[in-house]
Amino acid sequence: MEAMNKTARLSAVFGEPSGAASVAGVKRAIADGIIKKGESVCAVITGNGLKDVKAAIETAGTRLISRRSNALDEELKKRNVV
């Protein structure tokens, strides 16, 4: 679940738990010294995170953006993205 959360937050890719397992594998390979600093890696993530709605809710935790229709625009402006 940690890999699912980090992938969604850091790369805006919301994969299902089994799909995000490749990211967890990359983390483990780095920790084990299999992947060295400066090497490139491609983690293939299959399946949308909304396939497992219960896991999606547990992973997301608290809501970051209000349900109001203009909330996303306001948040992006606050962060100087738009």
GROMACS .gro file of N, CA and C in nm:
model
  246
    1MET      N    1   0.082  -0.119   0.000
    1MET     CA    2   0.000   0.000   0.000
    1MET      C    3   0.087   0.126   0.000
    2GLU      N    4   0.203   0.117   0.063
    2GLU     CA    5   0.293   0.233   0.066
    2GLU      C    6   0.334   0.271  -0.076
    3ALA      N    7   0.366   0.171  -0.157
    3ALA     CA    8   0.407   0.197  -0.295
    3ALA      C    9   0.292   0.259  -0.375
    4MET      N   10   0.171   0.213  -0.350
    4MET     CA   11   0.054   0.268  -0.418
    4MET      C   12   0.037   0.416  -0.383
    5ASN      N   13   0.052   0.447  -0.256
    5ASN     CA   14   0.038   0.584  -0.207
    5ASN      C   15   0.146   0.674  -0.264
    6LYS      N   16   0.271   0.632  -0.253
    6LYS     CA   17   0.382   0.716  -0.300
    6LYS      C   18   0.377   0.737  -0.451
    7THR      N   19   0.342   0.632  -0.525
    7THR     CA   20   0.334   0.644  -0.670
    7THR      C   21   0.227   0.745  -0.708
    8ALA      N   22   0.113   0.739  -0.641
    8ALA     CA   23   0.005   0.834  -0.671
    8ALA      C   24   0.045   0.976  -0.636
    9ARG      N   25   0.107   0.994  -0.522
    9ARG     CA   26   0.141   1.129  -0.477
    9ARG      C   27   0.260   1.190  -0.552
   10LEU      N   28   0.358   1.109  -0.588
   10LEU     CA   29   0.479   1.162  -0.649
   10LEU      C   30   0.476   1.165  -0.802
   11SER      N   31   0.395   1.079  -0.863
   11SER     CA   32   0.397   1.075  -1.009
   11SER      C   33   0.259   1.088  -1.072
   12ALA      N   34   0.157   1.101  -0.988
   12ALA     CA   35   0.018   1.113  -1.036
   12ALA      C   36  -0.027   0.990  -1.113
   13VAL      N   37   0.031   0.875  -1.081
   13VAL     CA   38  -0.012   0.748  -1.139
   13VAL      C   39  -0.079   0.671  -1.027
   14PHE      N   40  -0.209   0.648  -1.042
   14PHE     CA   41  -0.284   0.580  -0.937
   14PHE      C   42  -0.310   0.436  -0.979
   15GLY      N   43  -0.216   0.349  -0.947
   15GLY     CA   44  -0.228   0.209  -0.984
   15GLY      C   45  -0.290   0.126  -0.873
   16GLU      N   46  -0.348   0.013  -0.910
   16GLU     CA   47  -0.404  -0.076  -0.810
   16GLU      C   48  -0.290  -0.137  -0.729
   17PRO      N   49  -0.320  -0.194  -0.610
   17PRO     CA   50  -0.213  -0.248  -0.525
   17PRO      C   51  -0.121  -0.348  -0.596
   18SER      N   52  -0.177  -0.441  -0.672
   18SER     CA   53  -0.091  -0.539  -0.739
   18SER      C   54  -0.006  -0.474  -0.847
   19GLY      N   55  -0.058  -0.369  -0.910
   19GLY     CA   56   0.019  -0.298  -1.012
   19GLY      C   57   0.133  -0.217  -0.952
   20ALA      N   58   0.108  -0.160  -0.835
   20ALA     CA   59   0.211  -0.079  -0.768
   20ALA      C   60   0.319  -0.166  -0.703
   21ALA      N   61   0.300  -0.297  -0.704
   21ALA     CA   62   0.400  -0.388  -0.647
   21ALA      C   63   0.535  -0.373  -0.717
   22SER      N   64   0.533  -0.335  -0.845
   22SER     CA   65   0.661  -0.317  -0.916
   22SER      C   66   0.741  -0.203  -0.854
   23VAL      N   67   0.674  -0.100  -0.804
   23VAL     CA   68   0.743   0.012  -0.738
   23VAL      C   69   0.802  -0.036  -0.606
   24ALA      N   70   0.728  -0.117  -0.534
   24ALA     CA   71   0.781  -0.174  -0.409
   24ALA      C   72   0.903  -0.260  -0.438
   25GLY      N   73   0.900  -0.332  -0.549
   25GLY     CA   74   1.014  -0.414  -0.589
   25GLY      C   75   1.137  -0.331  -0.622
   26VAL      N   76   1.116  -0.217  -0.685
   26VAL     CA   77   1.228  -0.126  -0.715
   26VAL      C   78   1.289  -0.074  -0.585
   27LYS      N   79   1.204  -0.036  -0.491
   27LYS     CA   80   1.253   0.012  -0.361
   27LYS      C   81   1.338  -0.095  -0.293
   28ARG      N   82   1.290  -0.217  -0.296
   28ARG     CA   83   1.363  -0.328  -0.233
   28ARG      C   84   1.495  -0.355  -0.305
   29ALA      N   85   1.493  -0.348  -0.438
   29ALA     CA   86   1.615  -0.371  -0.516
   29ALA      C   87   1.719  -0.264  -0.488
   30ILE      N   88   1.676  -0.141  -0.464
   30ILE     CA   89   1.770  -0.035  -0.427
   30ILE      C   90   1.829  -0.063  -0.290
   31ALA      N   91   1.742  -0.100  -0.196
   31ALA     CA   92   1.788  -0.130  -0.060
   31ALA      C   93   1.885  -0.248  -0.058
   32ASP      N   94   1.864  -0.345  -0.147
   32ASP     CA   95   1.951  -0.464  -0.153
   32ASP      C   96   2.075  -0.442  -0.238
   33GLY      N   97   2.088  -0.322  -0.297
   33GLY     CA   98   2.207  -0.292  -0.377
   33GLY      C   99   2.201  -0.346  -0.519
   34ILE      N  100   2.089  -0.398  -0.561
   34ILE     CA  101   2.075  -0.452  -0.696
   34ILE      C  102   2.069  -0.336  -0.797
   35ILE      N  103   1.995  -0.233  -0.762
   35ILE     CA  104   1.990  -0.113  -0.844
   35ILE      C  105   2.081  -0.010  -0.779
   36LYS      N  106   2.177   0.038  -0.856
   36LYS     CA  107   2.277   0.131  -0.803
   36LYS      C  108   2.237   0.277  -0.832
   37LYS      N  109   2.292   0.368  -0.755
   37LYS     CA  110   2.269   0.511  -0.774
   37LYS      C  111   2.304   0.551  -0.916
   38GLY      N  112   2.215   0.627  -0.977
   38GLY     CA  113   2.238   0.675  -1.113
   38GLY      C  114   2.185   0.584  -1.221
   39GLU      N  115   2.145   0.463  -1.187
   39GLU     CA  116   2.089   0.371  -1.286
   39GLU      C  117   1.942   0.406  -1.313
   40SER      N  118   1.899   0.380  -1.434
   40SER     CA  119   1.759   0.405  -1.471
   40SER      C  120   1.677   0.279  -1.452
   41VAL      N  121   1.551   0.301  -1.414
   41VAL     CA  122   1.461   0.189  -1.390
   41VAL      C  123   1.324   0.224  -1.446
   42CYS      N  124   1.255   0.126  -1.499
   42CYS     CA  125   1.117   0.144  -1.544
   42CYS      C  126   1.029   0.048  -1.467
   43ALA      N  127   0.935   0.102  -1.392
   43ALA     CA  128   0.840   0.018  -1.318
   43ALA      C  129   0.707   0.022  -1.393
   44VAL      N  130   0.662  -0.092  -1.439
   44VAL     CA  131   0.536  -0.100  -1.513
   44VAL      C  132   0.422  -0.116  -1.414
   45ILE      N  133   0.325  -0.026  -1.422
   45ILE     CA  134   0.211  -0.029  -1.331
   45ILE      C  135   0.086  -0.055  -1.414
   46THR      N  136   0.020  -0.165  -1.383
   46THR     CA  137  -0.100  -0.201  -1.457
   46THR      C  138  -0.221  -0.188  -1.366
   47GLY      N  139  -0.332  -0.159  -1.423
   47GLY     CA  140  -0.457  -0.153  -1.346
   47GLY      C  141  -0.474  -0.022  -1.273
   48ASN      N  142  -0.590   0.036  -1.287
   48ASN     CA  143  -0.625   0.162  -1.222
   48ASN      C  144  -0.653   0.140  -1.074
   49GLY      N  145  -0.612   0.233  -0.989
   49GLY     CA  146  -0.633   0.223  -0.846
   49GLY      C  147  -0.778   0.217  -0.805
   50LEU      N  148  -0.867   0.260  -0.893
   50LEU     CA  149  -1.009   0.258  -0.860
   50LEU      C  150  -1.072   0.120  -0.880
   51LYS      N  151  -0.994   0.024  -0.928
   51LYS     CA  152  -1.045  -0.113  -0.937
   51LYS      C  153  -1.075  -0.167  -0.799
   52ASP      N  154  -0.997  -0.123  -0.701
   52ASP     CA  155  -1.015  -0.166  -0.563
   52ASP      C  156  -1.047  -0.042  -0.481
   53VAL      N  157  -1.174  -0.005  -0.476
   53VAL     CA  158  -1.215   0.120  -0.413
   53VAL      C  159  -1.181   0.123  -0.265
   54LYS      N  160  -1.197   0.011  -0.195
   54LYS     CA  161  -1.165   0.007  -0.052
   54LYS      C  162  -1.017   0.040  -0.030
   55ALA      N  163  -0.929  -0.021  -0.108
   55ALA     CA  164  -0.785   0.006  -0.095
   55ALA      C  165  -0.755   0.151  -0.132
   56ALA      N  166  -0.826   0.204  -0.231
   56ALA     CA  167  -0.804   0.343  -0.272
   56ALA      C  168  -0.836   0.438  -0.158
   57ILE      N  169  -0.948   0.415  -0.091
   57ILE     CA  170  -0.987   0.501   0.021
   57ILE      C  171  -0.888   0.488   0.135
   58GLU      N  172  -0.846   0.366   0.167
   58GLU     CA  173  -0.748   0.345   0.275
   58GLU      C  174  -0.615   0.411   0.242
   59THR      N  175  -0.573   0.402   0.117
   59THR     CA  176  -0.445   0.459   0.075
   59THR      C  177  -0.449   0.611   0.073
   60ALA      N  178  -0.558   0.667   0.025
   60ALA     CA  179  -0.568   0.813   0.013
   60ALA      C  180  -0.571   0.881   0.148
   61GLY      N  181  -0.632   0.818   0.246
   61GLY     CA  182  -0.640   0.880   0.378
   61GLY      C  183  -0.731   1.001   0.374
   62THR      N  184  -0.683   1.112   0.426
   62THR     CA  185  -0.766   1.232   0.431
   62THR      C  186  -0.776   1.297   0.294
   63ARG      N  187  -0.885   1.362   0.270
   63ARG     CA  188  -0.908   1.430   0.144
   63ARG      C  189  -0.817   1.552   0.136
   64LEU      N  190  -0.749   1.567   0.025
   64LEU     CA  191  -0.658   1.680   0.006
   64LEU      C  192  -0.728   1.800  -0.055
   65ILE      N  193  -0.831   1.774  -0.133
   65ILE     CA  194  -0.902   1.881  -0.202
   65ILE      C  195  -1.051   1.865  -0.176
   66SER      N  196  -1.115   1.976  -0.150
   66SER     CA  197  -1.259   1.979  -0.124
   66SER      C  198  -1.338   1.928  -0.244
   67ARG      N  199  -1.461   1.887  -0.221
   67ARG     CA  200  -1.549   1.842  -0.329
   67ARG      C  201  -1.608   1.957  -0.408
   68ARG      N  202  -1.590   2.081  -0.363
   68ARG     CA  203  -1.645   2.195  -0.436
   68ARG      C  204  -1.590   2.198  -0.578
   69SER      N  205  -1.670   2.241  -0.672
   69SER     CA  206  -1.633   2.236  -0.813
   69SER      C  207  -1.509   2.319  -0.847
   70ASN      N  208  -1.484   2.427  -0.776
   70ASN     CA  209  -1.369   2.511  -0.808
   70ASN      C  210  -1.249   2.486  -0.715
   71ALA      N  211  -1.258   2.386  -0.631
   71ALA     CA  212  -1.153   2.361  -0.532
   71ALA      C  213  -1.019   2.326  -0.597
   72LEU      N  214  -1.019   2.249  -0.704
   72LEU     CA  215  -0.894   2.212  -0.770
   72LEU      C  216  -0.826   2.335  -0.827
   73ASP      N  217  -0.902   2.418  -0.895
   73ASP     CA  218  -0.845   2.543  -0.949
   73ASP      C  219  -0.783   2.628  -0.839
   74GLU      N  220  -0.853   2.640  -0.728
   74GLU     CA  221  -0.803   2.721  -0.616
   74GLU      C  222  -0.672   2.662  -0.561
   75GLU      N  223  -0.668   2.531  -0.546
   75GLU     CA  224  -0.548   2.465  -0.492
   75GLU      C  225  -0.430   2.482  -0.587
   76LEU      N  226  -0.451   2.467  -0.716
   76LEU     CA  227  -0.343   2.483  -0.813
   76LEU      C  228  -0.290   2.626  -0.815
   77LYS      N  229  -0.379   2.724  -0.805
   77LYS     CA  230  -0.337   2.864  -0.800
   77LYS      C  231  -0.258   2.892  -0.672
   78LYS      N  232  -0.303   2.836  -0.560
   78LYS     CA  233  -0.234   2.854  -0.433
   78LYS      C  234  -0.090   2.800  -0.440
   79ARG      N  235  -0.072   2.693  -0.515
   79ARG     CA  236   0.061   2.630  -0.527
   79ARG      C  237   0.139   2.685  -0.646
   80ASN      N  238   0.086   2.791  -0.710
   80ASN     CA  239   0.150   2.856  -0.826
   80ASN      C  240   0.174   2.759  -0.942
   81VAL      N  241   0.080   2.667  -0.962
   81VAL     CA  242   0.091   2.573  -1.072
   81VAL      C  243   0.028   2.630  -1.197
   82VAL      N  244  -0.077   2.710  -1.179
   82VAL     CA  245  -0.143   2.772  -1.295
   82VAL      C  246  -0.145   2.921  -1.277
   0.00000   0.00000   0.00000
